[in-house]
mmCIF file of C-alpha atoms in Angstrom:
data_model
loop_
_atom_site.group_PDB
_atom_site.id
_atom_site.type_symbol
_atom_site.label_atom_id
_atom_site.label_comp_id
_atom_site.label_asym_id
_atom_site.label_seq_id
_atom_site.Cartn_x
_atom_site.Cartn_y
_atom_site.Cartn_z
ATOM 1 C CA MET A 1 -17.278 -27.641 11.801
ATOM 2 C CA GLY A 2 -20.474 -25.642 12.122
ATOM 3 C CA ASP A 3 -19.663 -24.824 15.751
ATOM 4 C CA ILE A 4 -16.233 -23.492 14.734
ATOM 5 C CA ILE A 5 -17.753 -21.248 12.065
ATOM 6 C CA VAL A 6 -20.306 -19.926 14.577
ATOM 7 C CA ALA A 7 -17.573 -19.360 17.191
ATOM 8 C CA ILE A 8 -15.503 -17.315 14.718
ATOM 9 C CA GLY A 9 -18.392 -15.662 12.897
ATOM 10 C CA THR A 10 -20.446 -14.412 15.843
ATOM 11 C CA PRO A 11 -17.758 -12.059 17.286
ATOM 12 C CA LEU A 12 -17.072 -10.789 13.761
ATOM 13 C CA TYR A 13 -20.764 -10.048 13.181
ATOM 14 C CA TYR A 14 -20.791 -7.870 16.303
ATOM 15 C CA ALA A 15 -17.453 -6.171 15.502
ATOM 16 C CA ILE A 16 -18.379 -5.417 11.886
ATOM 17 C CA SER A 17 -21.894 -4.254 12.712
ATOM 18 C CA ALA A 18 -20.536 -1.990 15.499
ATOM 19 C CA ILE A 19 -18.104 -0.249 13.093
ATOM 20 C CA LEU A 20 -20.772 -0.063 10.386
ATOM 21 C CA LEU A 21 -23.309 1.525 12.757
ATOM 22 C CA ALA A 22 -20.724 4.006 14.065
ATOM 23 C CA TRP A 23 -20.056 5.263 10.534
ATOM 24 C CA HIS A 24 -23.787 5.200 9.783
ATOM 25 C CA LYS A 25 -24.497 7.439 12.759
ATOM 26 C CA VAL A 26 -21.886 10.003 11.671
ATOM 27 C CA LEU A 27 -22.795 9.975 7.969
ATOM 28 C CA GLY A 28 -26.507 9.985 8.764
ATOM 29 C CA LEU A 29 -26.108 13.562 9.994
ATOM 30 C CA ALA A 30 -25.223 14.618 6.450
ATOM 31 C CA PHE A 31 -27.268 12.274 4.225
ATOM 32 C CA GLY A 32 -30.059 11.041 6.487
ATOM 33 C CA GLU A 33 -30.142 7.727 8.320
ATOM 34 C CA ALA A 34 -32.416 5.980 5.807
ATOM 35 C CA SER A 35 -30.411 7.069 2.741
ATOM 36 C CA GLY A 36 -28.776 4.368 0.652
ATOM 37 C CA TRP A 37 -25.745 6.634 0.276
ATOM 38 C CA THR A 38 -25.357 6.676 4.052
ATOM 39 C CA TRP A 39 -25.182 2.874 4.115
ATOM 40 C CA ALA A 40 -22.933 2.666 1.045
ATOM 41 C CA LEU A 41 -20.480 5.219 2.468
ATOM 42 C CA SER A 42 -20.666 3.459 5.841
ATOM 43 C CA ILE A 43 -19.372 0.336 4.073
ATOM 44 C CA VAL A 44 -16.530 2.466 2.648
ATOM 45 C CA GLY A 45 -15.837 3.729 6.188
ATOM 46 C CA LEU A 46 -15.855 0.144 7.471
ATOM 47 C CA THR A 47 -13.298 -0.762 4.801
ATOM 48 C CA VAL A 48 -11.014 2.145 5.685
ATOM 49 C CA THR A 49 -11.210 1.272 9.391
ATOM 50 C CA ILE A 50 -10.349 -2.386 8.820
ATOM 51 C CA ARG A 51 -7.492 -1.593 6.421
ATOM 52 C CA ALA A 52 -6.065 0.970 8.841
ATOM 53 C CA LEU A 53 -6.069 -1.706 11.567
ATOM 54 C CA LEU A 54 -4.282 -4.071 9.177
ATOM 55 C CA ILE A 55 -1.399 -1.658 8.418
ATOM 56 C CA PRO A 56 1.057 -3.519 10.745
ATOM 57 C CA LEU A 57 0.294 -6.748 8.864
ATOM 58 C CA PHE A 58 0.755 -4.949 5.552
ATOM 59 C CA VAL A 59 4.197 -3.720 6.659
ATOM 60 C CA LYS A 60 5.084 -7.287 7.637
ATOM 61 C CA GLN A 61 3.836 -8.484 4.253
ATOM 62 C CA ILE A 62 5.963 -5.934 2.378
ATOM 63 C CA ASN A 63 9.099 -6.813 4.379
ATOM 64 C CA SER A 64 8.529 -10.518 3.801
ATOM 65 C CA SER A 65 7.998 -9.956 0.075
ATOM 66 C CA ARG A 66 11.230 -7.944 -0.111
ATOM 67 C CA ASN A 67 13.152 -10.701 1.661
ATOM 68 C CA MET A 68 11.639 -13.355 -0.605
ATOM 69 C CA GLN A 69 12.758 -11.377 -3.637
ATOM 70 C CA LEU A 70 16.275 -10.716 -2.358
ATOM 71 C CA ILE A 71 17.022 -14.342 -1.400
ATOM 72 C CA GLN A 72 15.897 -15.778 -4.746
ATOM 73 C CA PRO A 73 19.502 -16.039 -6.059
ATOM 74 C CA LYS A 74 20.415 -18.067 -2.938
ATOM 75 C CA VAL A 75 17.313 -20.239 -3.386
ATOM 76 C CA LYS A 76 18.408 -20.982 -6.961
ATOM 77 C CA GLU A 77 21.892 -21.935 -5.736
ATOM 78 C CA LEU A 78 20.336 -24.368 -3.270
ATOM 79 C CA GLN A 79 18.199 -25.832 -6.053
ATOM 80 C CA LYS A 80 21.281 -26.421 -8.191
ATOM 81 C CA LYS A 81 23.207 -27.908 -5.285
ATOM 82 C CA TYR A 82 20.502 -30.112 -3.760
ATOM 83 C CA GLY A 83 18.128 -30.562 -6.698
ATOM 84 C CA HIS A 84 18.710 -34.323 -6.604
ATOM 85 C CA ASP A 85 17.739 -34.542 -2.918
ATOM 86 C CA ARG A 86 14.289 -33.037 -2.308
ATOM 87 C CA GLU A 87 14.389 -33.593 1.457
ATOM 88 C CA ARG A 88 17.769 -31.894 1.852
ATOM 89 C CA LEU A 89 16.627 -29.075 -0.435
ATOM 90 C CA ALA A 90 13.557 -28.488 1.753
ATOM 91 C CA GLN A 91 15.702 -28.475 4.909
ATOM 92 C CA GLU A 92 18.258 -26.030 3.497
ATOM 93 C CA THR A 93 15.534 -23.766 2.106
ATOM 94 C CA MET A 94 13.752 -23.618 5.464
ATOM 95 C CA LYS A 95 17.105 -22.883 7.144
ATOM 96 C CA LEU A 96 17.661 -20.023 4.702
ATOM 97 C CA TYR A 97 14.207 -18.630 5.498
ATOM 98 C CA LYS A 98 14.966 -18.841 9.221
ATOM 99 C CA ASP A 99 18.420 -17.219 8.940
ATOM 100 C CA THR A 100 17.073 -14.299 6.872
ATOM 101 C CA GLY A 101 13.907 -13.882 8.957
ATOM 102 C CA THR A 102 11.678 -14.606 5.970
ATOM 103 C CA ASN A 103 8.187 -16.036 6.251
ATOM 104 C CA PRO A 104 6.989 -17.307 2.855
ATOM 105 C CA PHE A 105 3.379 -17.197 4.047
ATOM 106 C CA ALA A 106 3.473 -13.621 5.385
ATOM 107 C CA SER A 107 2.621 -12.217 1.949
ATOM 108 C CA CYS A 108 -0.797 -13.868 2.232
ATOM 109 C CA LEU A 109 -1.562 -12.676 5.779
ATOM 110 C CA PRO A 110 -3.652 -9.585 4.915
ATOM 111 C CA LEU A 111 -5.731 -11.630 2.464
ATOM 112 C CA ILE A 112 -6.154 -14.490 4.953
ATOM 113 C CA ILE A 113 -7.212 -12.075 7.717
ATOM 114 C CA GLN A 114 -9.621 -10.254 5.405
ATOM 115 C CA MET A 115 -11.444 -13.347 4.166
ATOM 116 C CA PRO A 116 -13.371 -14.041 7.427
ATOM 117 C CA ILE A 117 -14.290 -10.331 7.567
ATOM 118 C CA PHE A 118 -15.352 -10.450 3.913
ATOM 119 C CA LEU A 119 -17.516 -13.542 4.487
ATOM 120 C CA SER A 120 -19.018 -12.089 7.682
ATOM 121 C CA LEU A 121 -19.974 -8.893 5.861
ATOM 122 C CA PHE A 122 -21.432 -11.024 3.048
ATOM 123 C CA HIS A 123 -23.668 -12.888 5.508
ATOM 124 C CA LEU A 124 -24.536 -9.642 7.312
ATOM 125 C CA ILE A 125 -25.772 -7.977 4.097
ATOM 126 C CA ASN A 126 -27.301 -11.205 2.775
ATOM 127 C CA ASN A 127 -29.313 -11.671 5.965
ATOM 128 C CA ALA A 128 -30.367 -8.021 5.865
ATOM 129 C CA ALA A 129 -31.673 -8.606 2.341
ATOM 130 C CA LYS A 130 -33.878 -11.361 3.795
ATOM 131 C CA GLY A 131 -34.976 -9.142 6.676
ATOM 132 C CA HIS A 132 -32.896 -10.906 9.354
ATOM 133 C CA ALA A 133 -30.818 -8.886 11.838
ATOM 134 C CA LYS A 134 -27.357 -10.006 12.975
ATOM 135 C CA GLY A 135 -24.812 -8.531 15.357
ATOM 136 C CA PHE A 136 -25.759 -5.088 16.674
ATOM 137 C CA LEU A 137 -28.083 -4.387 13.752
ATOM 138 C CA LYS A 138 -31.698 -3.857 14.832
ATOM 139 C CA GLN A 139 -34.743 -4.521 12.702
ATOM 140 C CA GLY A 140 -35.012 -0.844 11.749
ATOM 141 C CA ASP A 141 -31.363 -0.837 10.594
ATOM 142 C CA VAL A 142 -31.962 -4.003 8.598
ATOM 143 C CA ASP A 143 -34.991 -2.496 6.844
ATOM 144 C CA GLN A 144 -32.991 0.620 5.917
ATOM 145 C CA LEU A 145 -30.048 -1.439 4.661
ATOM 146 C CA ARG A 146 -32.365 -3.758 2.753
ATOM 147 C CA HIS A 147 -34.084 -0.952 0.840
ATOM 148 C CA GLY A 148 -31.196 1.539 0.688
ATOM 149 C CA SER A 149 -30.258 2.339 -2.916
ATOM 150 C CA ILE A 150 -27.631 4.248 -4.884
ATOM 151 C CA PHE A 151 -28.115 5.141 -8.557
ATOM 152 C CA GLY A 152 -31.510 3.439 -8.313
ATOM 153 C CA ALA A 153 -30.035 0.054 -7.262
ATOM 154 C CA ASN A 154 -30.478 -1.567 -3.841
ATOM 155 C CA ILE A 155 -27.095 -2.236 -2.235
ATOM 156 C CA SER A 156 -28.328 -5.554 -0.827
ATOM 157 C CA GLU A 157 -29.188 -7.027 -4.252
ATOM 158 C CA THR A 158 -27.090 -9.267 -6.533
ATOM 159 C CA LEU A 159 -26.958 -10.235 -10.202
ATOM 160 C CA THR A 160 -28.283 -13.721 -9.436
ATOM 161 C CA LYS A 161 -31.695 -12.396 -8.444
ATOM 162 C CA HIS A 162 -34.443 -11.071 -10.697
ATOM 163 C CA THR A 163 -33.350 -7.461 -10.466
ATOM 164 C CA THR A 164 -33.874 -4.145 -12.234
ATOM 165 C CA THR A 165 -31.729 -2.739 -15.024
ATOM 166 C CA ASN A 166 -30.097 -0.308 -12.573
ATOM 167 C CA VAL A 167 -28.962 -3.206 -10.369
ATOM 168 C CA VAL A 168 -27.572 -5.119 -13.339
ATOM 169 C CA VAL A 169 -25.638 -2.112 -14.703
ATOM 170 C CA LEU A 170 -24.191 -1.102 -11.321
ATOM 171 C CA ALA A 171 -23.331 -4.706 -10.381
ATOM 172 C CA VAL A 172 -21.542 -5.297 -13.711
ATOM 173 C CA ILE A 173 -19.552 -2.066 -13.304
ATOM 174 C CA LEU A 174 -18.535 -3.076 -9.768
ATOM 175 C CA VAL A 175 -17.588 -6.623 -10.853
ATOM 176 C CA ILE A 176 -15.323 -5.141 -13.542
ATOM 177 C CA ALA A 177 -13.886 -2.601 -11.071
ATOM 178 C CA MET A 178 -13.294 -5.305 -8.464
ATOM 179 C CA THR A 179 -11.582 -7.572 -10.996
ATOM 180 C CA LEU A 180 -9.386 -4.841 -12.528
ATOM 181 C CA THR A 181 -8.237 -3.437 -9.176
ATOM 182 C CA THR A 182 -7.347 -6.951 -7.976
ATOM 183 C CA PHE A 183 -5.274 -7.526 -11.137
ATOM 184 C CA MET A 184 -3.630 -4.079 -11.092
ATOM 185 C CA THR A 185 -2.636 -4.390 -7.427
ATOM 186 C CA GLN A 186 -0.753 -7.628 -8.046
ATOM 187 C CA ARG A 187 0.646 -6.361 -11.356
ATOM 188 C CA GLN A 188 1.989 -3.221 -9.667
ATOM 189 C CA LEU A 189 3.957 -5.349 -7.223
ATOM 190 C CA MET A 190 5.427 -7.617 -9.904
ATOM 191 C CA SER A 191 6.303 -4.979 -12.507
ATOM 192 C CA LYS A 192 7.854 -2.373 -10.196
ATOM 193 C CA ASN A 193 9.138 -4.074 -7.042
ATOM 194 C CA MET A 194 10.573 -7.406 -8.160
ATOM 195 C CA PRO A 195 14.221 -7.678 -9.277
ATOM 196 C CA ALA A 196 15.087 -9.541 -12.463
ATOM 197 C CA ASP A 197 16.477 -12.499 -10.503
ATOM 198 C CA ALA A 198 13.134 -12.954 -8.747
ATOM 199 C CA MET A 199 11.109 -13.136 -11.949
ATOM 200 C CA SER A 200 11.778 -16.866 -12.246
ATOM 201 C CA GLY A 201 11.527 -19.703 -9.777
ATOM 202 C CA PRO A 202 8.852 -20.913 -7.318
ATOM 203 C CA TYR A 203 8.148 -17.491 -5.790
ATOM 204 C CA ALA A 204 7.665 -15.877 -9.210
ATOM 205 C CA SER A 205 5.396 -18.751 -10.259
ATOM 206 C CA GLN A 206 3.298 -18.192 -7.142
ATOM 207 C CA GLN A 207 3.003 -14.468 -7.874
ATOM 208 C CA LYS A 208 2.068 -15.070 -11.515
ATOM 209 C CA MET A 209 -0.551 -17.595 -10.458
ATOM 210 C CA LEU A 210 -2.087 -15.087 -8.036
ATOM 211 C CA LEU A 211 -1.945 -12.407 -10.732
ATOM 212 C CA TYR A 212 -4.396 -14.289 -12.955
ATOM 213 C CA ILE A 213 -6.317 -16.586 -10.605
ATOM 214 C CA LEU A 214 -7.477 -14.030 -8.022
ATOM 215 C CA PRO A 215 -9.171 -11.693 -10.557
ATOM 216 C CA VAL A 216 -10.952 -14.684 -12.125
ATOM 217 C CA VAL A 217 -12.140 -15.874 -8.707
ATOM 218 C CA PHE A 218 -13.580 -12.474 -7.844
ATOM 219 C CA ALA A 219 -15.052 -11.997 -11.330
ATOM 220 C CA VAL A 220 -16.944 -15.291 -11.077
ATOM 221 C CA GLY A 221 -17.823 -14.866 -7.397
ATOM 222 C CA GLY A 222 -18.872 -11.261 -7.961
ATOM 223 C CA ILE A 223 -21.996 -12.480 -9.734
ATOM 224 C CA ALA A 224 -23.344 -13.685 -6.376
ATOM 225 C CA PHE A 225 -21.995 -10.806 -4.271
ATOM 226 C CA PRO A 226 -24.356 -8.085 -3.034
ATOM 227 C CA ILE A 227 -23.558 -4.610 -4.358
ATOM 228 C CA GLY A 228 -22.561 -3.496 -0.860
ATOM 229 C CA LEU A 229 -19.961 -6.271 -0.630
ATOM 230 C CA MET A 230 -18.450 -5.322 -3.995
ATOM 231 C CA ILE A 231 -18.172 -1.732 -2.718
ATOM 232 C CA TYR A 232 -16.194 -3.099 0.236
ATOM 233 C CA TRP A 233 -13.770 -5.143 -1.868
ATOM 234 C CA THR A 234 -13.234 -2.484 -4.536
ATOM 235 C CA THR A 235 -12.495 0.103 -1.832
ATOM 236 C CA SER A 236 -10.107 -2.343 -0.160
ATOM 237 C CA ASN A 237 -8.276 -2.891 -3.463
ATOM 238 C CA LEU A 238 -7.941 0.864 -4.049
ATOM 239 C CA TRP A 239 -6.541 1.244 -0.512
ATOM 240 C CA THR A 240 -4.017 -1.531 -1.208
ATOM 241 C CA MET A 241 -2.949 0.059 -4.504
ATOM 242 C CA CYS A 242 -2.340 3.463 -2.917
ATOM 243 C CA GLN A 243 -0.594 2.001 0.125
ATOM 244 C CA GLN A 244 1.548 -0.258 -2.035
ATOM 245 C CA PHE A 245 2.401 2.606 -4.422
ATOM 246 C CA TYR A 246 3.615 4.740 -1.499
ATOM 247 C CA VAL A 247 5.792 1.958 -0.064
ATOM 248 C CA ILE A 248 7.242 0.927 -3.432
ATOM 249 C CA ARG A 249 7.978 4.543 -4.385
ATOM 250 C CA ASN A 250 9.691 5.484 -1.116
ATOM 251 C CA ASN A 251 11.213 2.170 0.001
ATOM 252 C CA PRO A 252 11.694 -0.074 -3.052
ATOM 253 C CA ALA A 253 13.513 -3.394 -3.021
ATOM 254 C CA PRO A 254 17.134 -3.152 -4.280
ATOM 255 C CA GLY A 255 17.683 -3.970 -7.938
ATOM 256 C CA THR A 256 14.090 -3.293 -8.998
ATOM 257 C CA PRO A 257 12.686 -0.813 -11.551
ATOM 258 C CA ALA A 258 11.223 1.141 -8.615
ATOM 259 C CA ALA A 259 14.688 1.368 -7.016
ATOM 260 C CA LYS A 260 16.174 2.720 -10.269
ATOM 261 C CA ALA A 261 13.359 5.270 -10.576
ATOM 262 C CA LYS A 262 13.945 6.417 -6.981
ATOM 263 C CA ALA A 263 17.689 6.752 -7.614
ATOM 264 C CA GLU A 264 16.986 8.943 -10.660
ATOM 265 C CA ARG A 265 14.596 11.112 -8.636
ATOM 266 C CA ASP A 266 17.181 11.474 -5.881
ATOM 267 C CA ARG A 267 19.863 12.481 -8.404
ATOM 268 C CA ALA A 268 17.504 15.030 -9.981
ATOM 269 C CA LYS A 269 16.725 16.505 -6.553
ATOM 270 C CA ALA A 270 20.415 16.662 -5.661
ATOM 271 C CA ALA A 271 21.206 18.363 -8.978
ATOM 272 C CA ALA A 272 18.390 20.855 -8.457
ATOM 273 C CA LYS A 273 19.649 21.667 -4.968
ATOM 274 C CA GLY A 274 23.185 22.109 -6.321
ATOM 275 C CA GLN A 275 21.997 24.525 -9.021
ATOM 276 C CA THR A 276 19.989 26.497 -6.468
ATOM 277 C CA ALA A 277 23.005 26.748 -4.170
ATOM 278 C CA GLY A 278 25.222 27.909 -7.084
ATOM 279 C CA LEU A 279 22.729 30.580 -8.106
ATOM 280 C CA THR A 280 22.560 31.852 -4.524
ATOM 281 C CA VAL A 281 26.345 32.206 -4.280
ATOM 282 C CA GLU A 282 26.554 33.879 -7.686
ATOM 283 C CA THR A 283 23.770 36.325 -6.839
ATOM 284 C CA THR A 284 25.511 37.248 -3.602
ATOM 285 C CA VAL A 285 28.761 38.027 -5.446
ATOM 286 C CA VAL A 286 27.073 40.090 -8.188
ATOM 287 C CA ASP A 287 24.898 42.082 -5.819
ATOM 288 C CA GLU A 288 27.833 43.013 -3.587
ATOM 289 C CA GLU A 289 29.007 46.604 -4.368
ATOM 290 C CA PRO A 290 32.790 47.091 -4.877
ATOM 291 C CA ARG A 291 34.394 48.896 -1.942
ATOM 292 C CA PRO A 292 36.949 51.713 -2.526
ATOM 293 C CA ALA A 293 40.550 50.707 -2.035
ATOM 294 C CA VAL A 294 41.939 51.758 1.311
ATOM 295 C CA ARG A 295 45.033 53.959 0.949
ATOM 296 C CA GLN A 296 47.889 52.457 2.898
ATOM 297 C CA GLN A 297 49.683 54.956 5.140
ATOM 298 C CA PRO A 298 53.509 54.959 5.042
ATOM 299 C CA LYS A 299 55.215 53.612 8.088
ATOM 300 C CA ARG A 300 56.706 56.251 10.329
ATOM 301 C CA GLN A 301 60.507 56.160 10.601
ATOM 302 C CA THR A 302 62.875 57.521 13.177
ATOM 303 C CA LYS A 303 65.566 60.156 12.346
ATOM 304 C CA ALA A 304 68.326 57.561 12.574
ATOM 305 C CA GLU A 305 66.503 55.267 10.122
ATOM 306 C CA ARG A 306 66.027 58.099 7.625
ATOM 307 C CA GLN A 307 69.716 59.092 7.823
ATOM 308 C CA LYS A 308 70.767 55.472 7.354
ATOM 309 C CA LYS A 309 68.515 55.132 4.291
ATOM 310 C CA GLN A 310 69.899 58.381 2.715
ATOM 311 C CA GLY A 311 73.516 57.305 3.271
ATOM 312 C CA PRO A 312 76.488 59.136 4.761
ATOM 313 C CA THR A 313 76.512 62.938 4.376
ATOM 314 C CA LYS A 314 79.324 64.376 2.339
#
């Protein structure tokens, strides 16, 4: 087991430290290489880089979540039909997933992928706090990271150590921020992008469980997290909220509150465009000056036609 962890962790140490040092080099030009703000913002840059690389997985997660929501009525029908036969129910449910191209585990992919990165960064910062270098970090980098501070608190310290008041205050604020953003991200998905039919059943139970369990896990675990790691996770949550808000607003699942809100916005835009077009036509008609009537010239007639019109001469 230890060999597997080393085999997975070692490449991640080098990848994470390479991205971290790249951001550190750029930000060091503005704040100074030894500044705690340089290291803190480098962690933010690391987060943005990793989340940008995970965008394809996020798109897959959103599509899978949409499919899971939309097939819930069919899942309920299968439960009513095969509720007495658990094996047949499992077979028919898996067949439904396959036919609709739905992966029930895809919604957890970004979190599953992020956890090894999260743990690797934890060990990277934790080792730096002890003065040990890992990955591409050199001893000078480790010393800077170890003593780098923001708001008077070292970013490598945790609440579990005998720390200063500044560390305690900043760590508590970040634990609260990390917990709230985790809760709000999941709440945003459930309240705006889940149809009424999907609010009950196994999938809804799973979402509700994640809604309350994940924040508690991070609130309890946050006590042992270094400040730098909490900066990473809070930034990641904020990225997820913004990314999720954009997707839900512009491409909501049918039958959801977000879909109704988008329909109302589209109707308002269409009405506004119609009013603008009407005003343009009306302005064109009003501004146009009336032209004088053209006098119609009488048609020329021959002598025979005039005599015929006047009648026979007496």
